[in-house]
Tab-separated table of C-alpha atoms and ligand atoms in Angstrom:
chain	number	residue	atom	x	y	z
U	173	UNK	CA	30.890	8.198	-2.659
U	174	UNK	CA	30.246	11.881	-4.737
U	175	UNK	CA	29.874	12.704	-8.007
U	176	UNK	CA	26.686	11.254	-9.033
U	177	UNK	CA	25.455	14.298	-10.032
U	178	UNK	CA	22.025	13.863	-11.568
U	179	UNK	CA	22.294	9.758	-11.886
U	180	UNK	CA	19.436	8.111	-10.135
U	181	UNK	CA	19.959	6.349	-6.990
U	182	UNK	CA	17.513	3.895	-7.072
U	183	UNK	CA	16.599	2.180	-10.483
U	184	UNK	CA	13.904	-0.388	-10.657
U	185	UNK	CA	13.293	-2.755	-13.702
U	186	UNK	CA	10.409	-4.732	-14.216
U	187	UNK	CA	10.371	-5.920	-10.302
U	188	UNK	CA	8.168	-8.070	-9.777
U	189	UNK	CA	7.046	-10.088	-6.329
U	190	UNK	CA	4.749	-12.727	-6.139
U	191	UNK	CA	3.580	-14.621	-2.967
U	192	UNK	CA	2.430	-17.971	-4.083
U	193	UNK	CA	0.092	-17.030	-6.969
U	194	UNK	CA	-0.265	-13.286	-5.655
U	195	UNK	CA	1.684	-10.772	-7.395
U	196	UNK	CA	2.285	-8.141	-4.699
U	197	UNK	CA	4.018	-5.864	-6.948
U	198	UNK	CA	3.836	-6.182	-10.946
U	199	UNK	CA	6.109	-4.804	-12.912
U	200	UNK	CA	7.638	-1.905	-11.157
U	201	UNK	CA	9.716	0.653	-13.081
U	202	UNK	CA	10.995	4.263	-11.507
U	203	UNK	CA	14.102	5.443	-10.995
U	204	UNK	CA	14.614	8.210	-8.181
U	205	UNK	CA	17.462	10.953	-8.624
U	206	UNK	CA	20.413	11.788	-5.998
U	207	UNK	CA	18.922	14.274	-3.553
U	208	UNK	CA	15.591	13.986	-4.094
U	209	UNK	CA	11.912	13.236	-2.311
U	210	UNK	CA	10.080	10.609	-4.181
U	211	UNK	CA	6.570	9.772	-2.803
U	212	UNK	CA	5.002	6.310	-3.048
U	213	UNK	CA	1.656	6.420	-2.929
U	214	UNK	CA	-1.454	3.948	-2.888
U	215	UNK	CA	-4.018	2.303	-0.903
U	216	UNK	CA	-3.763	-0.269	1.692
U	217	UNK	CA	-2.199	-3.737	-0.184
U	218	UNK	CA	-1.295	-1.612	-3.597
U	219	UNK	CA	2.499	-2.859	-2.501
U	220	UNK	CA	4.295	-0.034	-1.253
U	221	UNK	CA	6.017	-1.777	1.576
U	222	UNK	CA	6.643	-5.097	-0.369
U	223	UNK	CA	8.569	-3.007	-2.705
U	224	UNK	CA	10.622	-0.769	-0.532
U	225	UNK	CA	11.660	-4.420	1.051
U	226	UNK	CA	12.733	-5.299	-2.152
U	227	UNK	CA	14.438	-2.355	-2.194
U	228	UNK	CA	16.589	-2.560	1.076
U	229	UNK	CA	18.009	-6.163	0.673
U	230	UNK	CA	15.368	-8.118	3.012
U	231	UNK	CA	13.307	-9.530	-0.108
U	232	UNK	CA	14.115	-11.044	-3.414
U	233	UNK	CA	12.459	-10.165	-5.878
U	234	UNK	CA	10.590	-12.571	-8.179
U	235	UNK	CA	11.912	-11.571	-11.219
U	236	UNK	CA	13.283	-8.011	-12.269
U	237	UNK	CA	16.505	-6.107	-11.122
U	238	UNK	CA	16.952	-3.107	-9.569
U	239	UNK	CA	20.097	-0.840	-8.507
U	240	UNK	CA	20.150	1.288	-5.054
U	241	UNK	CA	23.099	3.282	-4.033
U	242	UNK	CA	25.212	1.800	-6.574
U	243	UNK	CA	24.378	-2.005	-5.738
U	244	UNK	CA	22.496	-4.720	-6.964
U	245	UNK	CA	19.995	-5.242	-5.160
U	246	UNK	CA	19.677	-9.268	-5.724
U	247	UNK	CA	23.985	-9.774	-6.291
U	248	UNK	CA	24.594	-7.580	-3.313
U	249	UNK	CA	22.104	-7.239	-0.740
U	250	UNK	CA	24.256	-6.975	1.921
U	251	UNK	CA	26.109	-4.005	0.493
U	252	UNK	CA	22.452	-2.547	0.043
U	253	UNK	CA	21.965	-3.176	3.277
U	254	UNK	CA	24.994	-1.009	4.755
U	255	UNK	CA	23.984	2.127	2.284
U	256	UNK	CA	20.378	2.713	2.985
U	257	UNK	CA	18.702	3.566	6.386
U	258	UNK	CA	14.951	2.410	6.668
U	259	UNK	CA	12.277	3.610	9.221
U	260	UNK	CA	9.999	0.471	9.329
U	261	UNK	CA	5.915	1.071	8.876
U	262	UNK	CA	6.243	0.045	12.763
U	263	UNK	CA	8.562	2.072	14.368
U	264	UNK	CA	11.081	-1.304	15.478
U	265	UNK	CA	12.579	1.094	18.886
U	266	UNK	CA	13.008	-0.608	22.188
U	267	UNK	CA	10.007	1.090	24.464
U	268	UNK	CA	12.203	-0.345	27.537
U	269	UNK	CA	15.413	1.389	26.535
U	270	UNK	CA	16.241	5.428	26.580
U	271	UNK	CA	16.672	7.315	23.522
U	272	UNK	CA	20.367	7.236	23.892
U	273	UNK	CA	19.952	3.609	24.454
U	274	UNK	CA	17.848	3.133	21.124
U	275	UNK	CA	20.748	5.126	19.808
U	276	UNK	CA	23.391	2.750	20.595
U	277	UNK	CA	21.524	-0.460	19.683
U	278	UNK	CA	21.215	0.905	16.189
U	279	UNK	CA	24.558	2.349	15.760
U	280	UNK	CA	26.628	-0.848	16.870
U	281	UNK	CA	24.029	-2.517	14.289
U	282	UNK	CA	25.559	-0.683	11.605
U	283	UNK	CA	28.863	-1.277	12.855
U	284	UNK	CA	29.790	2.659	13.875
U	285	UNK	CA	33.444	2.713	16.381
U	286	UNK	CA	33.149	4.421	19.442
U	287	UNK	CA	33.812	7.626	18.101
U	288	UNK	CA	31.410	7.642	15.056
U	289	UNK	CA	28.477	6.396	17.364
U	290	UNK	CA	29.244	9.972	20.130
U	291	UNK	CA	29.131	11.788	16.849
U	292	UNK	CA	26.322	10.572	15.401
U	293	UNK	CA	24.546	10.418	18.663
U	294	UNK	CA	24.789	14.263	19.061
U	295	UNK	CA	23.601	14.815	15.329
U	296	UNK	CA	20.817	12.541	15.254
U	297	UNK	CA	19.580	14.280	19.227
U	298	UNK	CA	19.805	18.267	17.401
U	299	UNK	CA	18.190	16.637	14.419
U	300	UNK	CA	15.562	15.246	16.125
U	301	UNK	CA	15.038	17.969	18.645
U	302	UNK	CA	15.588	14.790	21.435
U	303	UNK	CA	18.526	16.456	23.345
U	304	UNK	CA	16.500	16.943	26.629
U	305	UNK	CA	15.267	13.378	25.967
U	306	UNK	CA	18.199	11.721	25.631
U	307	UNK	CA	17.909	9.684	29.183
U	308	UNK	CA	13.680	9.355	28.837
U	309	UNK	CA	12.612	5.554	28.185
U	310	UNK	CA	11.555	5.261	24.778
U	311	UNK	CA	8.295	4.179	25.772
U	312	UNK	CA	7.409	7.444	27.698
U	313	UNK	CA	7.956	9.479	24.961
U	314	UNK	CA	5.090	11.615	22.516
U	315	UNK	CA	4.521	9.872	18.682
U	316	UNK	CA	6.223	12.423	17.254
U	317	UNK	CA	9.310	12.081	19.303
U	318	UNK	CA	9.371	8.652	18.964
U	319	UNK	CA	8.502	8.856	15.370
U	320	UNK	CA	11.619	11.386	15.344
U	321	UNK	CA	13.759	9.038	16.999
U	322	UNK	CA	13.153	6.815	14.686
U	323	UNK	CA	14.191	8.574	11.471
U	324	UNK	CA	17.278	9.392	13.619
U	325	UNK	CA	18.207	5.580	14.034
U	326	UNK	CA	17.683	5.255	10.549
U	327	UNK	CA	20.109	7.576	9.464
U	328	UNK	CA	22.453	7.027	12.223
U	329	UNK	CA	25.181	5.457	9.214
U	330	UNK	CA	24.732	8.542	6.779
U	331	UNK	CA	23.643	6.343	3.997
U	332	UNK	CA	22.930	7.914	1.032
U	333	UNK	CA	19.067	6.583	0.668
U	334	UNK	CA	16.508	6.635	3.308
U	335	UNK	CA	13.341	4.894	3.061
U	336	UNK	CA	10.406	5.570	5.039
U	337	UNK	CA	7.441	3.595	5.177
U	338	UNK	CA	4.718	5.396	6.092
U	339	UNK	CA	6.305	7.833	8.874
U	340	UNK	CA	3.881	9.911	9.637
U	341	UNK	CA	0.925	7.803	10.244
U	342	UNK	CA	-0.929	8.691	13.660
U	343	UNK	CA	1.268	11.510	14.677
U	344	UNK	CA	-0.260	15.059	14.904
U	345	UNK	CA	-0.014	17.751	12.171
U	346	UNK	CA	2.398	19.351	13.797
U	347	UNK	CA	4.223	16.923	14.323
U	348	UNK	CA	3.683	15.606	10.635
U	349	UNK	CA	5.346	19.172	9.633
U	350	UNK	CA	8.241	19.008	12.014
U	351	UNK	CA	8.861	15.579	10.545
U	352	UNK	CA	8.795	17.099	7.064
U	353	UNK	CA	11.345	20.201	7.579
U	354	UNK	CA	13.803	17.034	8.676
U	355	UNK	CA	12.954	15.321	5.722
U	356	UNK	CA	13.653	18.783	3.685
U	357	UNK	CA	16.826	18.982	5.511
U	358	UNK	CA	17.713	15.464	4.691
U	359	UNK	CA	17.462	15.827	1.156
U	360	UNK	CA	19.551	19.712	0.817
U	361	UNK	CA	22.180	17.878	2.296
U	362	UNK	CA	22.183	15.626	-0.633
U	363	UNK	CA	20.044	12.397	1.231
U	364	UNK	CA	17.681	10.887	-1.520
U	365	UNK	CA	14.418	10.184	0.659
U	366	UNK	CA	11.724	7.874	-0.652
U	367	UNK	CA	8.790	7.912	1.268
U	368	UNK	CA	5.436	6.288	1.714
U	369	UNK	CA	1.908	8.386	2.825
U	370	UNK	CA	-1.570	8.149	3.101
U	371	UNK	CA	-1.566	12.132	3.260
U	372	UNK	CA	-1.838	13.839	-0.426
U	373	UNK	CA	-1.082	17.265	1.166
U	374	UNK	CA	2.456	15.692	2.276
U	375	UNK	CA	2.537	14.131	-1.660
U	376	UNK	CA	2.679	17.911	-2.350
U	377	UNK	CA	5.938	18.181	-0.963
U	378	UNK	CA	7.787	15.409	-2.908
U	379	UNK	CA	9.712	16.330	-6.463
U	380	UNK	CA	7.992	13.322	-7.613
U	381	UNK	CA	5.092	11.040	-6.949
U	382	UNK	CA	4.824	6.879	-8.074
U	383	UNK	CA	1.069	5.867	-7.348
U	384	UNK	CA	0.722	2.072	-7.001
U	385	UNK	CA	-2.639	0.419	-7.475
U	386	UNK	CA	-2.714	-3.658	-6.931
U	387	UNK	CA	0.845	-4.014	-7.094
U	388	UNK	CA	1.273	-1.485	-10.656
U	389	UNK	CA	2.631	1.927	-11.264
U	390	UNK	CA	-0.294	3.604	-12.167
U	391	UNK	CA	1.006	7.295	-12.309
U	392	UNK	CA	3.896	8.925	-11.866
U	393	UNK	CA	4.925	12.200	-12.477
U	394	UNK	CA	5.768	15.450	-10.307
U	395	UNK	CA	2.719	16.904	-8.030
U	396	UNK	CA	2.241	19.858	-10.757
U	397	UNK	CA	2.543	17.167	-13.762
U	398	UNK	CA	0.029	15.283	-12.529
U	399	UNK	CA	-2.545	17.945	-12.054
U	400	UNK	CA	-1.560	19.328	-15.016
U	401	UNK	CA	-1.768	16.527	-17.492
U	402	UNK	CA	-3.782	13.432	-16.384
U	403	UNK	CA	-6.925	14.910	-15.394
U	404	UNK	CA	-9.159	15.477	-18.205
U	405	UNK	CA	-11.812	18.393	-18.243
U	406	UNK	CA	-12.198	20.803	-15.354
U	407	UNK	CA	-13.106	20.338	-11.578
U	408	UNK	CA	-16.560	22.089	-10.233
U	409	UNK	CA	-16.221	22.761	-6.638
U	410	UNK	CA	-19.617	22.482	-5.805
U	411	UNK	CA	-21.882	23.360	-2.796
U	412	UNK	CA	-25.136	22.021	-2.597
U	413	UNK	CA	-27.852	20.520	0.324
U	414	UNK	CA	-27.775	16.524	0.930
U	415	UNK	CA	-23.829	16.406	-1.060
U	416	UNK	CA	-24.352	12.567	-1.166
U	417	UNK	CA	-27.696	12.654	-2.523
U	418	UNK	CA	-26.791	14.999	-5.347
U	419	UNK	CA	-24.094	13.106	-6.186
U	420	UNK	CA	-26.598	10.097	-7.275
U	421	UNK	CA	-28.362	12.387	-9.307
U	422	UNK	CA	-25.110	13.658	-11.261
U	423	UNK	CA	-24.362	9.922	-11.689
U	424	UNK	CA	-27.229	10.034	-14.299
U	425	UNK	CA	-25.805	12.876	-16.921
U	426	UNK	CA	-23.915	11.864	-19.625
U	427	UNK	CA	-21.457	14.736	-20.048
U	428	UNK	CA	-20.283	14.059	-16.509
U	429	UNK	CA	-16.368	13.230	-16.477
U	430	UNK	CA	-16.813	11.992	-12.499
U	431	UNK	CA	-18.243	13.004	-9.333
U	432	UNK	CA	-17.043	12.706	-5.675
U	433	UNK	CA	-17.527	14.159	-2.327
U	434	UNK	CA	-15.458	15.958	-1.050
U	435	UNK	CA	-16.054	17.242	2.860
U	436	UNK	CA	-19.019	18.726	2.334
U	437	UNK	CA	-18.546	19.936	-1.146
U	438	UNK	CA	-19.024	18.118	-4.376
U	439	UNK	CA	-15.760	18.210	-6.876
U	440	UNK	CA	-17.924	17.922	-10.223
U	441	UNK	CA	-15.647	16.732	-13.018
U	442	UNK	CA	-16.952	18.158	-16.187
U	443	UNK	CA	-15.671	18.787	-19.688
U	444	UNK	CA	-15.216	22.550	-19.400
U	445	UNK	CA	-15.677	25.160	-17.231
U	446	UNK	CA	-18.960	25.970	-19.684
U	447	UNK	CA	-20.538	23.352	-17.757
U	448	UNK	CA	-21.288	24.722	-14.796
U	449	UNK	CA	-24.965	26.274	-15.658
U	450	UNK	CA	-26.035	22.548	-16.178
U	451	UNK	CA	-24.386	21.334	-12.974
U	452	UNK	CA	-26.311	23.790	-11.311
U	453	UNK	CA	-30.177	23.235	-13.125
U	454	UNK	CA	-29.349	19.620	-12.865
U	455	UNK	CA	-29.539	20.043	-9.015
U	456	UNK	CA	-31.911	22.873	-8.763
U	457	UNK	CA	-34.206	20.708	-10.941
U	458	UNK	CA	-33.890	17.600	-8.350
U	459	UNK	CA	-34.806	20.225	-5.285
U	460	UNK	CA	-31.496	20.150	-4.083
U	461	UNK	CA	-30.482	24.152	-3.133
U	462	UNK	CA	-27.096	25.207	-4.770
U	463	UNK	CA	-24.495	27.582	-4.144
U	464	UNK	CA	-21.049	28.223	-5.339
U	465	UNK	CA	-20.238	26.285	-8.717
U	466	UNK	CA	-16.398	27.406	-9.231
U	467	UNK	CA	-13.796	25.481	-11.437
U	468	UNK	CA	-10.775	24.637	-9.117
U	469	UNK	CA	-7.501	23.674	-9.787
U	470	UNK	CA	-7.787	20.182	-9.373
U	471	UNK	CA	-6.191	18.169	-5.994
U	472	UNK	CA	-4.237	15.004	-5.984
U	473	UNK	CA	-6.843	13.488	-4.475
U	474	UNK	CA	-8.926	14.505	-7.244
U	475	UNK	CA	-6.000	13.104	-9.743
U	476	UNK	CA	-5.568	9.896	-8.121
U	477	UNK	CA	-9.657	9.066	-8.010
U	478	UNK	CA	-9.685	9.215	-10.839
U	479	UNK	CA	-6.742	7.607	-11.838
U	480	UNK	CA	-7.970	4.301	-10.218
U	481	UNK	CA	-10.985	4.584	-11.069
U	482	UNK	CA	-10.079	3.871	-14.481
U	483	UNK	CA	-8.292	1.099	-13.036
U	484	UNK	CA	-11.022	-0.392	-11.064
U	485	UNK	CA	-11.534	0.847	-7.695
U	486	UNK	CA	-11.514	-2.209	-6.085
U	487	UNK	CA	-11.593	-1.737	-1.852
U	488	UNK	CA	-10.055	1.693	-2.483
U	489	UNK	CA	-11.737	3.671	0.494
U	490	UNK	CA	-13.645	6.837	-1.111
U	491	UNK	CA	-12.359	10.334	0.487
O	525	LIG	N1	4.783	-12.230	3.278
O	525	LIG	C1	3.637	-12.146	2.617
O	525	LIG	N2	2.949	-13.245	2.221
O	525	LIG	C2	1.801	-13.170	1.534
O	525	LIG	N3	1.223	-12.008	1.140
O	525	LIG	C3	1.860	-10.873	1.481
O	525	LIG	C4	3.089	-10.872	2.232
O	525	LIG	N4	3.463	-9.588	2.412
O	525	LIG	C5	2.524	-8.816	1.812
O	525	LIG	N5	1.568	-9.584	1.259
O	525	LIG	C6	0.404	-9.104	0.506
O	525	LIG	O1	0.872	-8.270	-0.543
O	525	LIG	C7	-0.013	-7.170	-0.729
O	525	LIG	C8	0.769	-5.888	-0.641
O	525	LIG	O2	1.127	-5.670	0.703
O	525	LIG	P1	1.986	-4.427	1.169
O	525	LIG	O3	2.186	-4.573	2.623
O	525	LIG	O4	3.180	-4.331	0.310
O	525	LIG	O5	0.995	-3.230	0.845
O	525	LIG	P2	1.102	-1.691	1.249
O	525	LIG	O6	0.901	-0.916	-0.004
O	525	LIG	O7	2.349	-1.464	2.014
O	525	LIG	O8	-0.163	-1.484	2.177
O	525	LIG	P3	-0.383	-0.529	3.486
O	525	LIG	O9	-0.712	0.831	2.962
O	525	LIG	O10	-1.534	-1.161	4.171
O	525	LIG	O11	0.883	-0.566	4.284
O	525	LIG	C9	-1.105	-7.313	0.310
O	525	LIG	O12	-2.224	-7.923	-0.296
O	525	LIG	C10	-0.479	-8.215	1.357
O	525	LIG	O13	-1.468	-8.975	2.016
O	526	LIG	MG1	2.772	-0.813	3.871
C-alpha cells in the first residue's frame, strides 16, 4: 500500500479505556504521519501501554475510534493486527531458542512462506547486527542484542507501523544509540515508528512528542515546539552549596515561576532573564555560596515538570 503521502497513519479519537471504574486512558486524540517518530511519553501508569494495546488490535477500547494503517481498529482488529509489528514492554523472545529460532517462531506467526521468512531472516540479522549470532540461544545473548532481536521480530512482516513500548529500558547507552540509528533507518525507509521512553534525551529524537499524565494528553507538540512555547519565563541554571536546601528557600519568593533540582544544579524558573541578581541575593542572603546564574535554553525535562505540575504531580518521581 503507497501513496499516502502526508496522511496520518494512526488517528485516534476520543479513545477512551476504563478498567472497572478506572479510566486508564481519557480521551486520547493524536494522529501520527506516514514515516514518522512519534514519542509517547509519561510516568509510570499515565497509560502509554494501555493505549498502544488499543492501538494494535489486543484491546477494545471503551468508547472512541481510532484508524491504524488504514483499519479500524475496533471493526477490524485482525487486519490491524497483520499491518503493525509491536516490540512488547517485555521483550516476549524464547530464551531457550537461537536467534534464528526466535526468527522463525515469529515469522510463521505472521504467516511469511518459506521464501519470505530466508529473506526476512537475512534482513532482520544485518539490521540487527545478529549475523554472527544467528545459532547463540537467545538467552545467552547481551540486552542490547536481545533488545535488537526483538525489534527485528517485530518487523519481520514489513508492516507499515511499529510500536515500541518502552525499548530501550535497561540496555546501555550505547546500546540505546545503536537501537536509535535502527529506529532512524526504520523510519527513511518510510516505517512510521511510535515509541514509548522514560529517556527525554531519546524524546529529542522524535518529530513529535504526546505526553500522557493519568491517562490524558497533556502536551504534544514537536521537541523544539515544546521548548519553545509552553514554558513560560526563562530557566536559571543555577549553582549553589546544599542545591536541596536552597531550593526550600526559593519556594518562599513570589516572583518564582518553579524550582527543581537538577544533578547538582538548580534550574530556577523565573520571569526573565532580569531575575537573576535576586536569585542570587536570595541565596547569598540565606548563607548559601553561589556561582554561575545563566539563563538556559530550557530541557524537556524542564517542559514536562512543569507541565504536570500544573496538572498535579501526583506519584510523578522528581528528576
Ligand atoms: N488489565 C488491567 N486491569 C486493571 N488496571 C489496569 C490494567 N492494565 C493497566 N491497568 C492500569 O492502568 C493504568 C495505566 O497502565 P499502563 O500500563 O497503560 O501505564 P504505562 O504508562 O504503560 O506505565 P509504565 O511506564 O509503568 O509502563 C495503571 O494504573 C495500571 O495499573
Ligand atoms: Mg507501559
Amino acid at each position: 500500500m503507497s501513496g499516502n503521502g502526508r496522511r496520518p497513519v494512526i488517528e485516534s479519537a476520543a479513545l477512551v479505556k476504563r478498567f472497572g471504574s478506572f479510566t486508564a486512558v481519557d480521551r486520547v486524540d493524536f494522529s501520527v504521519e506516514a514515516g514518522s517518530i512519534f514519542g509517547l511519553l509519561g510516568a509510570n501508569g499515565a497509560g502509554k501501554s494501555t493505549l498502544i494495546r488499543m492501538l494494535i488490535g489486543l484491546l477494545t477500547p471503551t468508547s472512541g475510534s481510532a484508524r491504524v494503517a488504514g483499519f479500524d481498529i475496533a471493526a477490524d482488529p485482525e487486519s490491524v493486527k497483520r499491518n503493525v509489528g509491536y516490540m512488547s514492554q517485555r521483550f516476549s523472545l524464547y530464551e531457550d531458542l537461537s536467534v534464528a529460532e526466535n526468527i522463525n517462531f515469529f515469522g510463521g506467526v505472521y504467516g511469511l512462506s518459506a521464501l519470505e521468512l530466508k529473506r526476512a531472516e537475512a534482513r532482520v540479522l544485518a539490521l540487527a547486527g545478529l549475523e554472527k549470532e544467528r545459532n547463540r540461544l537467545t538467552g545467552e545473548l547481551s540486552g542490547g542484542f536481545k533488545q535488537r532481536l526483538a525489534l527485528g521480530c517485530a518487523i519481520l512482516h514489513t508492516p507499515r507501523v511499529v510500536f515500541l513500548d518502552e525499548p530501550t529500558g535497561g540496555v546501555d547507552p550505547v546500546s540505546r544509540r545503536l537501537f536509535w540509528e535502527i529506529i532512524y533507518g526504520l523510519a527513511a525507509q518510510g516505517t512510521t515508528v511510535l515509541v514509548t521512553t522514560h529517556y527525554l534525551d531519546e524524546a529529542e529524537y522524535c518529530d513529535s512528542l504526546v505526553l500522557m499524565h493519568s491517562g490524558r494528553v497533556v502536551a504534544r507538540g514537536s521537541p523544539t515546539e515544546l521548548k519553545r512555547s509552553r514554558l513560560e519565563g526563562t530557566v536559571l541554571e543555577t549553582e549553589c552549596s546544599e542545591p536541596a536546601a536552597a531550593l526550600k528557600t526559593l519556594a518562599g519568593a513570589d516572583w518564582l515561576l518553579e524550582a527543581t533540582l537538577f544533578g547538582t544544579y538548580l534550574h530556577v524558573r523565573v520571569p526573565d532573564e532580569s531575575y537573576g541578581p535576586k536569585v542570587r541575593e536570595t541565596l547569598s542572603g540565606a548563607g548559601f555560596s553561589v556561582g554561575r546564574v545563566e539563563a538556559i535554553q530550557p530541557t524537556l525535562e524542564d517542559v514536562f515538570i512543569s507541565v504536570i505540575d500544573e496538572k498535579g504531580r501526583g506519584d510523578v518521581p522528581r528528576a
